[in-house]
Structures are given as structure tokens and as C-alpha cells.
Tab-separated table of C-alpha atoms in Angstrom:
chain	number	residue	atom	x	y	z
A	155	UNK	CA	0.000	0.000	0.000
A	156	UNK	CA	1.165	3.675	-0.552
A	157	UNK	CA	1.313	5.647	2.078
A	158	UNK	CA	1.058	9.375	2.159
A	159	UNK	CA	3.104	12.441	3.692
A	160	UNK	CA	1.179	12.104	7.000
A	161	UNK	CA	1.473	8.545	7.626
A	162	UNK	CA	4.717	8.950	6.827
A	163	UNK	CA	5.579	11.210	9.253
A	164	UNK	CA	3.218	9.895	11.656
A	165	UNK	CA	5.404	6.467	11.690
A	166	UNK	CA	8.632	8.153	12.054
A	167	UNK	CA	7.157	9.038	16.074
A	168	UNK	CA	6.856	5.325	16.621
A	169	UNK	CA	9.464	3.351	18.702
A	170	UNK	CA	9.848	0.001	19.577
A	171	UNK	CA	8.092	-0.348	22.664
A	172	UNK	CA	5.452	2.635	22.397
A	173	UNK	CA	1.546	2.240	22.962
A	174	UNK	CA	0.082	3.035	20.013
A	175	UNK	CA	-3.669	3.888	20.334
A	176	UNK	CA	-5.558	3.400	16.392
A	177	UNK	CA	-9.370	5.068	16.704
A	178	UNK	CA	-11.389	3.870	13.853
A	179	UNK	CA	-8.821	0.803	12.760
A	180	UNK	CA	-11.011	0.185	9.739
A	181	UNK	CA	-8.982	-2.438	8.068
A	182	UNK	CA	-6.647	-2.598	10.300
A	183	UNK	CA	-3.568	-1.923	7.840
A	184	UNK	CA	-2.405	1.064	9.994
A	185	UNK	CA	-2.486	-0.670	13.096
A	186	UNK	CA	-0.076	-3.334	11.300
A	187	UNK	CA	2.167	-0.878	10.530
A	188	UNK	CA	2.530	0.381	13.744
A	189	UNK	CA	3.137	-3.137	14.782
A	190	UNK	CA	5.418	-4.324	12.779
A	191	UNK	CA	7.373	-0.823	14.200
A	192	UNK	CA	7.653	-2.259	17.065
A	193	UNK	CA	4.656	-0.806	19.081
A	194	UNK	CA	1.670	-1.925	21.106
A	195	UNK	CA	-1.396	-1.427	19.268
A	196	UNK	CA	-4.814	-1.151	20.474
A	197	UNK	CA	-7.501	-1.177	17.775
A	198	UNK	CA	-10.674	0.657	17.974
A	199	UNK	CA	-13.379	0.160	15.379
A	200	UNK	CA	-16.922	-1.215	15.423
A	201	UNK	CA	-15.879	-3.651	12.479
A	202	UNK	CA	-12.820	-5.285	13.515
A	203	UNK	CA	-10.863	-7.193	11.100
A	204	UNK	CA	-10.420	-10.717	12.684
A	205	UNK	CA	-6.294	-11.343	11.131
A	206	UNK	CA	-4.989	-8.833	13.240
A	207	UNK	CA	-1.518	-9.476	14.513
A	208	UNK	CA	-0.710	-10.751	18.159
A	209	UNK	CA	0.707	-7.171	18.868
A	210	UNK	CA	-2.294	-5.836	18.507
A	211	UNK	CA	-5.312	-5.546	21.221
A	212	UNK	CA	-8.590	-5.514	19.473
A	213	UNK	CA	-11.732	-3.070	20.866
A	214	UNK	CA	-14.635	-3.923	18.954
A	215	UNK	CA	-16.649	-1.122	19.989
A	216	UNK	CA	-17.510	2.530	19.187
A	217	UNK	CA	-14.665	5.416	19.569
A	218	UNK	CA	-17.376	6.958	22.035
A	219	UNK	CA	-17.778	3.920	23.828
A	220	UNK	CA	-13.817	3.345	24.142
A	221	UNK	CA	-13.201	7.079	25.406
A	222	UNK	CA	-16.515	6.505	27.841
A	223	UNK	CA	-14.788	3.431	29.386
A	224	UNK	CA	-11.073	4.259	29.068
A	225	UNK	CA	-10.130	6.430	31.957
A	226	UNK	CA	-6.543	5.960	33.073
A	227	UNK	CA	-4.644	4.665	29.832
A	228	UNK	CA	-1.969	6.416	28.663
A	229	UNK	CA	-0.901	6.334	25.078
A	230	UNK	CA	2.471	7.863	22.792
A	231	UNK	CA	0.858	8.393	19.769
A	232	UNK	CA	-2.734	9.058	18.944
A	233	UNK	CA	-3.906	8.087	15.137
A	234	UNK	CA	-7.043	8.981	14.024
A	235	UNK	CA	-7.773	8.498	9.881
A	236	UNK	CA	-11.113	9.540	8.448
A	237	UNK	CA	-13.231	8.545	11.310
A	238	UNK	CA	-14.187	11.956	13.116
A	239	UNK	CA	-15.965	13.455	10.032
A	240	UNK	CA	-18.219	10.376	11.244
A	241	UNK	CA	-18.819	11.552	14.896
A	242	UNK	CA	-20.850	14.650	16.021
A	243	UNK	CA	-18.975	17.729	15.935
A	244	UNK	CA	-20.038	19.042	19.335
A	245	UNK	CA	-19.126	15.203	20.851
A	246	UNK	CA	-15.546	15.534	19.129
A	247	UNK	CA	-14.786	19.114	20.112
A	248	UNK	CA	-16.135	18.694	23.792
A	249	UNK	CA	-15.536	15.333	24.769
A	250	UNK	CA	-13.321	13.822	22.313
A	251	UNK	CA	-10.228	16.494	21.811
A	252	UNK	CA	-10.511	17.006	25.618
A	253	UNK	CA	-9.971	13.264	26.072
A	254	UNK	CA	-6.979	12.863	23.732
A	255	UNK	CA	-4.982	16.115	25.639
A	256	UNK	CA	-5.490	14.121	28.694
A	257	UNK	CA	-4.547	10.363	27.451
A	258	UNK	CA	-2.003	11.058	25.437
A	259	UNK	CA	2.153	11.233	27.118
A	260	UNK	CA	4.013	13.916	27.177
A	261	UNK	CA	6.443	14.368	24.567
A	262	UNK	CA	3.541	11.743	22.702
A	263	UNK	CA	1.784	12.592	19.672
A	264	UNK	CA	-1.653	12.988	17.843
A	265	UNK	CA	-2.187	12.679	14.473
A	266	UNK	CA	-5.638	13.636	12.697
A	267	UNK	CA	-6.483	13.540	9.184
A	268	UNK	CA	-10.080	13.754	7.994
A	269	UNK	CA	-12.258	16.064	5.020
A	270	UNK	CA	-12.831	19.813	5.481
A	271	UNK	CA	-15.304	19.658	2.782
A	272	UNK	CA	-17.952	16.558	0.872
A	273	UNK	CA	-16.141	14.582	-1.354
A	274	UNK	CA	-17.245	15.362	-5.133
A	275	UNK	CA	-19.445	13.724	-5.944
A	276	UNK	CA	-20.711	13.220	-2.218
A	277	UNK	CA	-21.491	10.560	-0.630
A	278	UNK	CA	-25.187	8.844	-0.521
A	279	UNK	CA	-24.714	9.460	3.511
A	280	UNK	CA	-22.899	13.049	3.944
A	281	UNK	CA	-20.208	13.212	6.745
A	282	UNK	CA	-21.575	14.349	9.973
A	283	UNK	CA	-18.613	17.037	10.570
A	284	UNK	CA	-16.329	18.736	8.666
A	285	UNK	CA	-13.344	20.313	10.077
A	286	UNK	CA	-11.011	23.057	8.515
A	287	UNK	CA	-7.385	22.481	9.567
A	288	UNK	CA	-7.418	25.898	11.264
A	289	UNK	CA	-10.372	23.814	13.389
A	290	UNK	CA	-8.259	21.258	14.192
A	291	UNK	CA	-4.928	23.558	15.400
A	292	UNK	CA	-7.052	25.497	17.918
A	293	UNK	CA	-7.977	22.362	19.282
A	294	UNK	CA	-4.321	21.723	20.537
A	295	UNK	CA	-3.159	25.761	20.894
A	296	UNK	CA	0.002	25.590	22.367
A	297	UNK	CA	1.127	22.224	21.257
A	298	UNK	CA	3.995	22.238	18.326
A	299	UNK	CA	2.680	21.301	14.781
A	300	UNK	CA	4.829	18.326	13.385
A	301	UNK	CA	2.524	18.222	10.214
A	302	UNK	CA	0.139	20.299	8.739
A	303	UNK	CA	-1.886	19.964	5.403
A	304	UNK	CA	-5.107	20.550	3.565
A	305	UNK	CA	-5.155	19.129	0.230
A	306	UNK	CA	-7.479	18.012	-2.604
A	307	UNK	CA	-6.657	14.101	-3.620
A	308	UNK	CA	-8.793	12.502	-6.169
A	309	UNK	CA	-9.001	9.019	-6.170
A	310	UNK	CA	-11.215	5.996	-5.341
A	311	UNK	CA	-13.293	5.315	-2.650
A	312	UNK	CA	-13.563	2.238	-0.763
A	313	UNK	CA	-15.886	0.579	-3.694
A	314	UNK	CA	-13.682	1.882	-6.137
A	315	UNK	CA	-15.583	4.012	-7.103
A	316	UNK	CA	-13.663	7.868	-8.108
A	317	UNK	CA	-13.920	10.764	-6.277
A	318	UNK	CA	-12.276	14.253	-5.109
A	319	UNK	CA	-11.088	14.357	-1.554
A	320	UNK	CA	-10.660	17.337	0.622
A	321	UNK	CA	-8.233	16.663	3.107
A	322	UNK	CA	-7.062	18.340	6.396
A	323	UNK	CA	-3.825	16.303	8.006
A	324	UNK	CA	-2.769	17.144	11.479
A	325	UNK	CA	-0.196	15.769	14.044
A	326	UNK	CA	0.646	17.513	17.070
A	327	UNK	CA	3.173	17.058	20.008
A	328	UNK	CA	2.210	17.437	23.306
A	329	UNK	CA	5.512	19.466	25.098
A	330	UNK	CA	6.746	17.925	28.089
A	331	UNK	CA	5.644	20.902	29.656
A	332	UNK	CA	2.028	20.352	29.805
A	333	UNK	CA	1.894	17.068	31.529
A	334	UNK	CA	-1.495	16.742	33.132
């Protein structure tokens, strides 16, 4: 599989050893990657693939459900990939953002990537949220930018099927300063 910029750089935060935490694994070809890095891996995703390496903890469950039950964890890097333009906005920017500030280490990372606009031509179900990448840096304010995009891809969709992408790519570090 190719992978783009931000995975790319996204990867390059993993070490051997590091928790890994994948929200919305889809097919789980992420998570791989960050196992076969080296890292511990725990999958989130209501449709769990069931091949998934040994490395890698499987939570077949919601991302609401997860951050509901998951209270004390503590994670180095953060990856979520086209699954918050699924959730309600107010839910992400209230409960969700707050949650991965607070769960992820310090000197850890988070990386976001989602649409800031409807693919063309859109979906039969339109994304819940949308979020400009200027939306997504306020989110983390004072935490260093390791990546930052907002692109138009065209491409296929999952059933093949061709369409333009708009595309806002974030990863974030949190400073050592801001331990909570």
C-alpha cells in the first residue's frame, strides 16, 4: 500500500516499545504498521478485522464507547484516519479532543487527518462534521505542529468508485511541559 506524507511522518514518532492507540482501525492496515514498528497497538473500530496481529489488542466497539470506558490509559501516539468526520462535531470538540490532551504522554503525539469539505461527488450518507485544519490547530493551541496539510486528492473510494477528496492532516506534540 502507498502511504502518504502524514502517515509517513506519523510512523517516524513510533518506537519500539510505544503504545500506540488506532481510533477507527477500519482495516486494520495502519495498526499493522505500527506493529510491525515495534509498538503496542490497540484497535478501535466497530468492524474489527479478525487477522490482526498478536501485537495488537482488538476493541470492537464505538470510539465513544472506548473514550466513555477508558479512563486511566496512557498512550504515545494518537492516530485517528477519516473517522471523526463520522462523529458529532459538538461530541468531538467537547468530549473527544478534551480526552486525547489528557490520554495522550508527554512528549507523545496525535495525528488527525479527515475532510474539510464533501467529497465530489458526495457521498449517498454526507459526513456528519467537517473540520477546517485551522479547526483542528485550535484544538491543541500551544502544542507544536509536526505536520500540517489541507489538500485536494482525487481518487477511489472504498468501492472503487472515483472521487475528489478534501483533506485536512494534522499531528501535534504534546511538550513535556504540559503534563497533566
Amino acid at each position: 500500500m502507498a502511504i502518504g506524507e502524514f502517515t509517513k511522518v506519523f510512523l517516524e514518532q513510533i518506537r519500539r516499545g510505544d503504545t500506540v492507540l488506532d481510533l477507527g482501525t477500519g482495516s486494520g492496515e495502519f495498526s499493522q504498521m505500527f506493529a510491525d514498528r515495534g509498538a503496542r497497538v490497540t484497535a478501535v473500530d466497530v468492524r474489527m478485522p479478525d487477522d490482526l496481529d498478536d501485537a495488537i489488542v482488538p476493541k470492537k466497539m464505538s470510539v465513544q464507547d472506548f473514550i466513555a470506558e477508558t479512563k486511566d490509559e496512557q498512550y504515545d501516539e494518537i492516530f485517528l484516519r477519516n473517522i471523526i468526520q463520522f462523529l458529532d462535531k459538538q461530541w468531538v470538540l467537547d468530549s473527544l479532543v478534551p480526552w486525547l490532551q489528557d490520554h495522550v504522554r508527554a512528549g507523545g503525539v496525535v495525528g488527525i487527518q479527515t475532510f474539510y469539505e464533501e467529497p465530489r461527488p458526495p457521498f449517498d450518507h454526507p459526513r456528519k462534521s467537517l473540520y477546517s485544519l485551522e479547526e483542528l490547530a485550535v484544538a491543541f493551541p500551544t502544542w507544536p505542529e509536526l505536520y500540517r496539510e489541507e489538500r485536494e486528492r482525487e481518487g477511489p473510494d472504498m468501492e472503487g468508485n472515483i472521487r475528489r477528496f478534501f483533506i485536512a492532516s494534522l499531528i501535534v506534540k504534546k511538550t513535556r511541559d504540559e503534563v497533566s
